[in-house]
Amino acid sequence: MCSSDLPTDADDAERMLRRLSGRVHRVVTGVSLRLGAAEAGGIDATAVTMRALTDADVAWYLATHEWHDKAGGYAIQGYASRFITRIDGAYPTVVGLPVERLDGWLEALHARCGCLASPE
């Protein structure tokens, strides 16, 4: 998460929400795994559609304070879920850990270091 993606205050969160309102945005999550000298990981992206927000929607959401420390000023797993109309990709990627890709990255790490047990 980039620090510039985190709102600095309620006004910044409002700016972010209004920019996302009625649009599709792409959430990209990166994972880096390391065991000794072996490394693996990658990125995953999901397109998220947010419905057009009314002034009342924005005021209500800001009052929840859920936007604190949230990339883009919202948490899809919380109150803002009511604003999301479509997800093209993996929900866990938006939340922050692309678990659907994690097994492959762990297998790659195993192949590079030979020190993790493979599932049977």
mmCIF file of N, CA and C in Angstrom:
data_model
loop_
_atom_site.group_PDB
_atom_site.id
_atom_site.type_symbol
_atom_site.label_atom_id
_atom_site.label_comp_id
_atom_site.label_asym_id
_atom_site.label_seq_id
_atom_site.Cartn_x
_atom_site.Cartn_y
_atom_site.Cartn_z
ATOM 1 N N MET A 1 0.849 -1.151 0.000
ATOM 2 C CA MET A 1 0.000 0.000 0.000
ATOM 3 C C MET A 1 0.901 1.221 0.000
ATOM 4 N N CYS A 2 0.632 2.132 -0.876
ATOM 5 C CA CYS A 2 1.383 3.384 -0.920
ATOM 6 C C CYS A 2 0.805 4.345 0.099
ATOM 7 N N SER A 3 1.687 5.072 0.771
ATOM 8 C CA SER A 3 1.192 6.020 1.768
ATOM 9 C C SER A 3 0.321 7.089 1.122
ATOM 10 N N SER A 4 0.533 7.384 -0.159
ATOM 11 C CA SER A 4 -0.287 8.392 -0.829
ATOM 12 C C SER A 4 -1.698 7.879 -1.116
ATOM 13 N N ASP A 5 -1.914 6.562 -0.993
ATOM 14 C CA ASP A 5 -3.236 5.979 -1.184
ATOM 15 C C ASP A 5 -4.087 6.048 0.079
ATOM 16 N N LEU A 6 -3.478 6.418 1.199
ATOM 17 C CA LEU A 6 -4.184 6.515 2.469
ATOM 18 C C LEU A 6 -4.646 7.948 2.684
ATOM 19 N N PRO A 7 -5.906 8.132 3.039
ATOM 20 C CA PRO A 7 -6.371 9.503 3.280
ATOM 21 C C PRO A 7 -5.703 10.106 4.515
ATOM 22 N N THR A 8 -5.354 11.370 4.408
ATOM 23 C CA THR A 8 -4.705 12.054 5.520
ATOM 24 C C THR A 8 -5.710 12.601 6.523
ATOM 25 N N ASP A 9 -6.933 12.830 6.051
ATOM 26 C CA ASP A 9 -8.001 13.341 6.919
ATOM 27 C C ASP A 9 -9.336 13.110 6.217
ATOM 28 N N ALA A 10 -10.427 13.536 6.834
ATOM 29 C CA ALA A 10 -11.761 13.305 6.272
ATOM 30 C C ALA A 10 -11.933 13.986 4.916
ATOM 31 N N ASP A 11 -11.347 15.162 4.741
ATOM 32 C CA ASP A 11 -11.455 15.855 3.453
ATOM 33 C C ASP A 11 -10.758 15.065 2.348
ATOM 34 N N ASP A 12 -9.612 14.487 2.684
ATOM 35 C CA ASP A 12 -8.879 13.675 1.704
ATOM 36 C C ASP A 12 -9.659 12.401 1.391
ATOM 37 N N ALA A 13 -10.257 11.785 2.409
ATOM 38 C CA ALA A 13 -11.083 10.594 2.188
ATOM 39 C C ALA A 13 -12.268 10.931 1.292
ATOM 40 N N GLU A 14 -12.878 12.074 1.529
ATOM 41 C CA GLU A 14 -14.003 12.496 0.685
ATOM 42 C C GLU A 14 -13.554 12.684 -0.761
ATOM 43 N N ARG A 15 -12.392 13.279 -0.953
ATOM 44 C CA ARG A 15 -11.857 13.468 -2.305
ATOM 45 C C ARG A 15 -11.670 12.120 -2.996
ATOM 46 N N MET A 16 -11.120 11.161 -2.276
ATOM 47 C CA MET A 16 -10.892 9.822 -2.831
ATOM 48 C C MET A 16 -12.215 9.154 -3.197
ATOM 49 N N LEU A 17 -13.181 9.201 -2.291
ATOM 50 C CA LEU A 17 -14.476 8.571 -2.545
ATOM 51 C C LEU A 17 -15.169 9.192 -3.754
ATOM 52 N N ARG A 18 -15.117 10.503 -3.858
ATOM 53 C CA ARG A 18 -15.760 11.172 -4.996
ATOM 54 C C ARG A 18 -15.056 10.840 -6.303
ATOM 55 N N ARG A 19 -13.765 10.625 -6.236
ATOM 56 C CA ARG A 19 -13.025 10.235 -7.450
ATOM 57 C C ARG A 19 -13.402 8.815 -7.896
ATOM 58 N N LEU A 20 -13.668 7.935 -6.948
ATOM 59 C CA LEU A 20 -14.040 6.547 -7.255
ATOM 60 C C LEU A 20 -15.526 6.409 -7.601
ATOM 61 N N SER A 21 -16.330 7.324 -7.138
ATOM 62 C CA SER A 21 -17.782 7.267 -7.305
ATOM 63 C C SER A 21 -18.202 7.141 -8.763
ATOM 64 N N GLY A 22 -19.017 6.105 -9.040
ATOM 65 C CA GLY A 22 -19.547 5.898 -10.383
ATOM 66 C C GLY A 22 -18.533 5.401 -11.388
ATOM 67 N N ARG A 23 -17.430 4.876 -10.903
ATOM 68 C CA ARG A 23 -16.360 4.457 -11.807
ATOM 69 C C ARG A 23 -15.863 3.057 -11.468
ATOM 70 N N VAL A 24 -15.105 2.517 -12.397
ATOM 71 C CA VAL A 24 -14.383 1.266 -12.187
ATOM 72 C C VAL A 24 -12.946 1.645 -11.824
ATOM 73 N N HIS A 25 -12.414 1.018 -10.802
ATOM 74 C CA HIS A 25 -11.010 1.211 -10.468
ATOM 75 C C HIS A 25 -10.352 -0.151 -10.290
ATOM 76 N N ARG A 26 -9.060 -0.171 -10.378
ATOM 77 C CA ARG A 26 -8.310 -1.414 -10.286
ATOM 78 C C ARG A 26 -7.533 -1.443 -8.973
ATOM 79 N N VAL A 27 -7.731 -2.512 -8.233
ATOM 80 C CA VAL A 27 -6.992 -2.719 -6.989
ATOM 81 C C VAL A 27 -5.900 -3.742 -7.266
ATOM 82 N N VAL A 28 -4.672 -3.378 -6.962
ATOM 83 C CA VAL A 28 -3.523 -4.255 -7.203
ATOM 84 C C VAL A 28 -2.891 -4.563 -5.852
ATOM 85 N N THR A 29 -2.692 -5.849 -5.589
ATOM 86 C CA THR A 29 -2.074 -6.291 -4.345
ATOM 87 C C THR A 29 -0.837 -7.106 -4.681
ATOM 88 N N GLY A 30 0.253 -6.798 -4.017
ATOM 89 C CA GLY A 30 1.501 -7.526 -4.218
ATOM 90 C C GLY A 30 1.863 -8.329 -2.996
ATOM 91 N N VAL A 31 2.484 -9.486 -3.245
ATOM 92 C CA VAL A 31 2.939 -10.362 -2.162
ATOM 93 C C VAL A 31 4.382 -10.750 -2.453
ATOM 94 N N SER A 32 5.201 -10.681 -1.435
ATOM 95 C CA SER A 32 6.586 -11.112 -1.543
ATOM 96 C C SER A 32 6.847 -12.125 -0.442
ATOM 97 N N LEU A 33 7.297 -13.307 -0.848
ATOM 98 C CA LEU A 33 7.602 -14.383 0.098
ATOM 99 C C LEU A 33 9.106 -14.623 0.075
ATOM 100 N N ARG A 34 9.661 -14.836 1.234
ATOM 101 C CA ARG A 34 11.102 -15.085 1.302
ATOM 102 C C ARG A 34 11.381 -16.106 2.387
ATOM 103 N N LEU A 35 12.210 -17.060 2.047
ATOM 104 C CA LEU A 35 12.671 -18.053 3.008
ATOM 105 C C LEU A 35 14.150 -18.252 2.733
ATOM 106 N N GLY A 36 14.988 -17.799 3.639
ATOM 107 C CA GLY A 36 16.425 -17.809 3.377
ATOM 108 C C GLY A 36 16.713 -16.910 2.179
ATOM 109 N N ALA A 37 17.411 -17.446 1.201
ATOM 110 C CA ALA A 37 17.742 -16.678 -0.003
ATOM 111 C C ALA A 37 16.691 -16.838 -1.094
ATOM 112 N N ALA A 38 15.756 -17.757 -0.894
ATOM 113 C CA ALA A 38 14.733 -18.010 -1.918
ATOM 114 C C ALA A 38 13.605 -16.994 -1.807
ATOM 115 N N GLU A 39 13.175 -16.493 -2.955
ATOM 116 C CA GLU A 39 12.093 -15.531 -2.994
ATOM 117 C C GLU A 39 11.070 -15.933 -4.049
ATOM 118 N N ALA A 40 9.826 -15.592 -3.806
ATOM 119 C CA ALA A 40 8.742 -15.814 -4.765
ATOM 120 C C ALA A 40 7.633 -14.818 -4.446
ATOM 121 N N GLY A 41 6.700 -14.717 -5.331
ATOM 122 C CA GLY A 41 5.570 -13.826 -5.124
ATOM 123 C C GLY A 41 5.131 -13.217 -6.435
ATOM 124 N N GLY A 42 4.305 -12.228 -6.340
ATOM 125 C CA GLY A 42 3.808 -11.572 -7.540
ATOM 126 C C GLY A 42 2.717 -10.590 -7.189
ATOM 127 N N ILE A 43 1.981 -10.201 -8.209
ATOM 128 C CA ILE A 43 0.882 -9.266 -8.012
ATOM 129 C C ILE A 43 -0.401 -9.851 -8.577
ATOM 130 N N ASP A 44 -1.512 -9.351 -8.086
ATOM 131 C CA ASP A 44 -2.825 -9.721 -8.602
ATOM 132 C C ASP A 44 -3.659 -8.449 -8.648
ATOM 133 N N ALA A 45 -4.518 -8.353 -9.643
ATOM 134 C CA ALA A 45 -5.342 -7.157 -9.806
ATOM 135 C C ALA A 45 -6.807 -7.548 -9.952
ATOM 136 N N THR A 46 -7.670 -6.717 -9.422
ATOM 137 C CA THR A 46 -9.112 -6.907 -9.495
ATOM 138 C C THR A 46 -9.759 -5.567 -9.833
ATOM 139 N N ALA A 47 -10.700 -5.603 -10.764
ATOM 140 C CA ALA A 47 -11.448 -4.394 -11.116
ATOM 141 C C ALA A 47 -12.671 -4.305 -10.212
ATOM 142 N N VAL A 48 -12.878 -3.135 -9.624
ATOM 143 C CA VAL A 48 -13.968 -2.895 -8.689
ATOM 144 C C VAL A 48 -14.819 -1.749 -9.224
ATOM 145 N N THR A 49 -16.129 -1.977 -9.298
ATOM 146 C CA THR A 49 -17.055 -0.939 -9.739
ATOM 147 C C THR A 49 -17.790 -0.390 -8.525
ATOM 148 N N MET A 50 -17.698 0.924 -8.358
ATOM 149 C CA MET A 50 -18.402 1.601 -7.273
ATOM 150 C C MET A 50 -19.545 2.402 -7.892
ATOM 151 N N ARG A 51 -20.735 2.233 -7.344
ATOM 152 C CA ARG A 51 -21.879 2.995 -7.848
ATOM 153 C C ARG A 51 -21.678 4.475 -7.577
ATOM 154 N N ALA A 52 -22.432 5.302 -8.272
ATOM 155 C CA ALA A 52 -22.375 6.745 -8.034
ATOM 156 C C ALA A 52 -22.863 7.031 -6.622
ATOM 157 N N LEU A 53 -22.075 7.756 -5.872
ATOM 158 C CA LEU A 53 -22.411 8.068 -4.489
ATOM 159 C C LEU A 53 -23.117 9.416 -4.407
ATOM 160 N N THR A 54 -24.108 9.468 -3.560
ATOM 161 C CA THR A 54 -24.787 10.740 -3.302
ATOM 162 C C THR A 54 -24.009 11.492 -2.222
ATOM 163 N N ASP A 55 -24.339 12.754 -2.053
ATOM 164 C CA ASP A 55 -23.726 13.519 -0.958
ATOM 165 C C ASP A 55 -24.037 12.872 0.383
ATOM 166 N N ALA A 56 -25.247 12.343 0.526
ATOM 167 C CA ALA A 56 -25.634 11.670 1.774
ATOM 168 C C ALA A 56 -24.810 10.402 1.989
ATOM 169 N N ASP A 57 -24.549 9.642 0.919
ATOM 170 C CA ASP A 57 -23.714 8.439 1.022
ATOM 171 C C ASP A 57 -22.335 8.801 1.556
ATOM 172 N N VAL A 58 -21.735 9.817 0.956
ATOM 173 C CA VAL A 58 -20.383 10.220 1.341
ATOM 174 C C VAL A 58 -20.363 10.696 2.789
ATOM 175 N N ALA A 59 -21.310 11.541 3.171
ATOM 176 C CA ALA A 59 -21.361 12.044 4.547
ATOM 177 C C ALA A 59 -21.538 10.901 5.541
ATOM 178 N N TRP A 60 -22.437 9.972 5.233
ATOM 179 C CA TRP A 60 -22.664 8.828 6.116
ATOM 180 C C TRP A 60 -21.388 8.005 6.273
ATOM 181 N N TYR A 61 -20.717 7.696 5.143
ATOM 182 C CA TYR A 61 -19.529 6.856 5.215
ATOM 183 C C TYR A 61 -18.408 7.553 5.981
ATOM 184 N N LEU A 62 -18.214 8.827 5.740
ATOM 185 C CA LEU A 62 -17.175 9.551 6.467
ATOM 186 C C LEU A 62 -17.445 9.532 7.969
ATOM 187 N N ALA A 63 -18.710 9.610 8.356
ATOM 188 C CA ALA A 63 -19.072 9.598 9.775
ATOM 189 C C ALA A 63 -18.776 8.260 10.445
ATOM 190 N N THR A 64 -18.675 7.176 9.669
ATOM 191 C CA THR A 64 -18.343 5.873 10.255
ATOM 192 C C THR A 64 -16.879 5.803 10.684
ATOM 193 N N HIS A 65 -16.044 6.660 10.136
ATOM 194 C CA HIS A 65 -14.594 6.682 10.388
ATOM 195 C C HIS A 65 -13.896 5.421 9.900
ATOM 196 N N GLU A 66 -14.586 4.606 9.139
ATOM 197 C CA GLU A 66 -13.982 3.389 8.610
ATOM 198 C C GLU A 66 -12.887 3.697 7.589
ATOM 199 N N TRP A 67 -12.908 4.869 7.021
ATOM 200 C CA TRP A 67 -11.942 5.259 5.993
ATOM 201 C C TRP A 67 -10.527 5.416 6.534
ATOM 202 N N HIS A 68 -10.382 5.538 7.856
ATOM 203 C CA HIS A 68 -9.042 5.697 8.444
ATOM 204 C C HIS A 68 -8.133 4.538 8.041
ATOM 205 N N ASP A 69 -6.951 4.860 7.581
ATOM 206 C CA ASP A 69 -5.930 3.856 7.234
ATOM 207 C C ASP A 69 -6.390 2.863 6.173
ATOM 208 N N LYS A 70 -7.274 3.289 5.278
ATOM 209 C CA LYS A 70 -7.769 2.415 4.212
ATOM 210 C C LYS A 70 -7.327 2.965 2.860
ATOM 211 N N ALA A 71 -6.669 2.140 2.080
ATOM 212 C CA ALA A 71 -6.254 2.549 0.736
ATOM 213 C C ALA A 71 -7.491 2.958 -0.053
ATOM 214 N N GLY A 72 -7.415 4.097 -0.700
ATOM 215 C CA GLY A 72 -8.552 4.594 -1.467
ATOM 216 C C GLY A 72 -9.643 5.196 -0.614
ATOM 217 N N GLY A 73 -9.482 5.157 0.710
ATOM 218 C CA GLY A 73 -10.452 5.750 1.607
ATOM 219 C C GLY A 73 -11.661 4.882 1.906
ATOM 220 N N TYR A 74 -11.607 3.599 1.563
ATOM 221 C CA TYR A 74 -12.748 2.735 1.877
ATOM 222 C C TYR A 74 -12.292 1.310 2.149
ATOM 223 N N ALA A 75 -13.140 0.555 2.847
ATOM 224 C CA ALA A 75 -12.893 -0.856 3.134
ATOM 225 C C ALA A 75 -14.017 -1.674 2.507
ATOM 226 N N ILE A 76 -13.678 -2.460 1.491
ATOM 227 C CA ILE A 76 -14.700 -3.241 0.784
ATOM 228 C C ILE A 76 -15.341 -4.280 1.700
ATOM 229 N N GLN A 77 -14.634 -4.716 2.734
ATOM 230 C CA GLN A 77 -15.159 -5.731 3.632
ATOM 231 C C GLN A 77 -16.004 -5.129 4.751
ATOM 232 N N GLY A 78 -16.178 -3.831 4.714
ATOM 233 C CA GLY A 78 -16.949 -3.168 5.751
ATOM 234 C C GLY A 78 -18.178 -2.470 5.199
ATOM 235 N N TYR A 79 -18.460 -1.303 5.765
ATOM 236 C CA TYR A 79 -19.649 -0.540 5.382
ATOM 237 C C TYR A 79 -19.674 -0.166 3.900
ATOM 238 N N ALA A 80 -18.519 0.059 3.308
ATOM 239 C CA ALA A 80 -18.468 0.473 1.896
ATOM 240 C C ALA A 80 -18.907 -0.633 0.943
ATOM 241 N N SER A 81 -19.075 -1.841 1.440
ATOM 242 C CA SER A 81 -19.529 -2.932 0.570
ATOM 243 C C SER A 81 -20.857 -2.586 -0.091
ATOM 244 N N ARG A 82 -21.659 -1.751 0.550
ATOM 245 C CA ARG A 82 -22.953 -1.366 -0.023
ATOM 246 C C ARG A 82 -22.802 -0.502 -1.273
ATOM 247 N N PHE A 83 -21.617 0.056 -1.494
ATOM 248 C CA PHE A 83 -21.383 0.910 -2.657
ATOM 249 C C PHE A 83 -20.835 0.150 -3.857
ATOM 250 N N ILE A 84 -20.412 -1.084 -3.650
ATOM 251 C CA ILE A 84 -19.751 -1.857 -4.705
ATOM 252 C C ILE A 84 -20.794 -2.666 -5.472
ATOM 253 N N THR A 85 -20.829 -2.460 -6.789
ATOM 254 C CA THR A 85 -21.825 -3.145 -7.618
ATOM 255 C C THR A 85 -21.251 -4.299 -8.420
ATOM 256 N N ARG A 86 -19.932 -4.341 -8.561
ATOM 257 C CA ARG A 86 -19.330 -5.413 -9.361
ATOM 258 C C ARG A 86 -17.856 -5.567 -9.004
ATOM 259 N N ILE A 87 -17.411 -6.821 -9.034
ATOM 260 C CA ILE A 87 -15.993 -7.136 -8.852
ATOM 261 C C ILE A 87 -15.604 -8.084 -9.975
ATOM 262 N N ASP A 88 -14.609 -7.700 -10.744
ATOM 263 C CA ASP A 88 -14.067 -8.566 -11.794
ATOM 264 C C ASP A 88 -12.678 -8.995 -11.370
ATOM 265 N N GLY A 89 -12.621 -10.152 -10.751
ATOM 266 C CA GLY A 89 -11.377 -10.660 -10.197
ATOM 267 C C GLY A 89 -11.664 -11.280 -8.848
ATOM 268 N N ALA A 90 -10.671 -11.299 -7.999
ATOM 269 C CA ALA A 90 -10.778 -11.987 -6.713
ATOM 270 C C ALA A 90 -11.026 -11.007 -5.575
ATOM 271 N N TYR A 91 -12.088 -11.248 -4.826
ATOM 272 C CA TYR A 91 -12.415 -10.433 -3.654
ATOM 273 C C TYR A 91 -11.250 -10.362 -2.662
ATOM 274 N N PRO A 92 -10.578 -11.507 -2.345
ATOM 275 C CA PRO A 92 -9.469 -11.429 -1.388
ATOM 276 C C PRO A 92 -8.339 -10.496 -1.842
ATOM 277 N N THR A 93 -8.183 -10.317 -3.138
ATOM 278 C CA THR A 93 -7.170 -9.387 -3.632
ATOM 279 C C THR A 93 -7.507 -7.967 -3.196
ATOM 280 N N VAL A 94 -8.783 -7.616 -3.223
ATOM 281 C CA VAL A 94 -9.210 -6.278 -2.823
ATOM 282 C C VAL A 94 -9.024 -6.096 -1.314
ATOM 283 N N VAL A 95 -9.309 -7.138 -0.555
ATOM 284 C CA VAL A 95 -9.152 -7.071 0.893
ATOM 285 C C VAL A 95 -7.670 -6.968 1.268
ATOM 286 N N GLY A 96 -6.789 -7.608 0.480
ATOM 287 C CA GLY A 96 -5.370 -7.438 0.741
ATOM 288 C C GLY A 96 -4.492 -8.659 0.640
ATOM 289 N N LEU A 97 -5.056 -9.862 0.461
ATOM 290 C CA LEU A 97 -4.225 -11.048 0.301
ATOM 291 C C LEU A 97 -4.841 -11.947 -0.763
ATOM 292 N N PRO A 98 -4.229 -12.008 -1.940
ATOM 293 C CA PRO A 98 -4.785 -12.820 -3.024
ATOM 294 C C PRO A 98 -4.567 -14.314 -2.786
ATOM 295 N N VAL A 99 -5.396 -14.885 -1.913
ATOM 296 C CA VAL A 99 -5.210 -16.281 -1.505
ATOM 297 C C VAL A 99 -5.315 -17.261 -2.675
ATOM 298 N N GLU A 100 -6.059 -16.911 -3.714
ATOM 299 C CA GLU A 100 -6.166 -17.804 -4.872
ATOM 300 C C GLU A 100 -4.834 -17.968 -5.580
ATOM 301 N N ARG A 101 -3.935 -17.020 -5.432
ATOM 302 C CA ARG A 101 -2.619 -17.086 -6.058
ATOM 303 C C ARG A 101 -1.542 -17.568 -5.092
ATOM 304 N N LEU A 102 -1.858 -17.579 -3.804
ATOM 305 C CA LEU A 102 -0.864 -17.876 -2.777
ATOM 306 C C LEU A 102 -0.260 -19.270 -2.921
ATOM 307 N N ASP A 103 -1.065 -20.285 -3.215
ATOM 308 C CA ASP A 103 -0.538 -21.644 -3.369
ATOM 309 C C ASP A 103 0.541 -21.704 -4.443
ATOM 310 N N GLY A 104 0.296 -21.061 -5.559
ATOM 311 C CA GLY A 104 1.282 -21.058 -6.641
ATOM 312 C C GLY A 104 2.578 -20.385 -6.230
ATOM 313 N N TRP A 105 2.465 -19.297 -5.502
ATOM 314 C CA TRP A 105 3.669 -18.600 -5.039
ATOM 315 C C TRP A 105 4.427 -19.429 -4.010
ATOM 316 N N LEU A 106 3.673 -20.144 -3.141
ATOM 317 C CA LEU A 106 4.329 -21.018 -2.175
ATOM 318 C C LEU A 106 5.020 -22.193 -2.871
ATOM 319 N N GLU A 107 4.398 -22.724 -3.907
ATOM 320 C CA GLU A 107 5.032 -23.796 -4.683
ATOM 321 C C GLU A 107 6.302 -23.297 -5.358
ATOM 322 N N ALA A 108 6.271 -22.082 -5.877
ATOM 323 C CA ALA A 108 7.465 -21.502 -6.493
ATOM 324 C C ALA A 108 8.568 -21.330 -5.462
ATOM 325 N N LEU A 109 8.208 -20.903 -4.257
ATOM 326 C CA LEU A 109 9.189 -20.758 -3.188
ATOM 327 C C LEU A 109 9.787 -22.117 -2.845
ATOM 328 N N HIS A 110 8.942 -23.119 -2.772
ATOM 329 C CA HIS A 110 9.415 -24.486 -2.497
ATOM 330 C C HIS A 110 10.379 -24.945 -3.576
ATOM 331 N N ALA A 111 10.054 -24.707 -4.823
ATOM 332 C CA ALA A 111 10.931 -25.113 -5.929
ATOM 333 C C ALA A 111 12.276 -24.413 -5.857
ATOM 334 N N ARG A 112 12.287 -23.206 -5.363
ATOM 335 C CA ARG A 112 13.541 -22.434 -5.303
ATOM 336 C C ARG A 112 14.407 -22.813 -4.118
ATOM 337 N N CYS A 113 13.797 -23.259 -3.007
ATOM 338 C CA CYS A 113 14.622 -23.563 -1.838
ATOM 339 C C CYS A 113 14.562 -25.035 -1.438
ATOM 340 N N GLY A 114 13.516 -25.761 -1.871
ATOM 341 C CA GLY A 114 13.392 -27.176 -1.523
ATOM 342 C C GLY A 114 13.208 -27.430 -0.046
ATOM 343 N N CYS A 115 12.727 -26.443 0.698
ATOM 344 C CA CYS A 115 12.656 -26.612 2.146
ATOM 345 C C CYS A 115 11.235 -26.586 2.703
ATOM 346 N N LEU A 116 10.240 -26.470 1.869
ATOM 347 C CA LEU A 116 8.860 -26.517 2.336
ATOM 348 C C LEU A 116 8.216 -27.807 1.849
ATOM 349 N N ALA A 117 7.397 -28.393 2.682
ATOM 350 C CA ALA A 117 6.710 -29.622 2.297
ATOM 351 C C ALA A 117 5.616 -29.298 1.280
ATOM 352 N N SER A 118 5.543 -30.091 0.232
ATOM 353 C CA SER A 118 4.477 -29.933 -0.753
ATOM 354 C C SER A 118 3.237 -30.660 -0.291
ATOM 355 N N PRO A 119 2.037 -30.076 -0.538
ATOM 356 C CA PRO A 119 0.814 -30.783 -0.155
ATOM 357 C C PRO A 119 0.633 -32.038 -1.003
ATOM 358 N N GLU A 120 0.161 -33.097 -0.388
ATOM 359 C CA GLU A 120 -0.061 -34.379 -1.098
ATOM 360 C C GLU A 120 -1.507 -34.543 -1.409
#
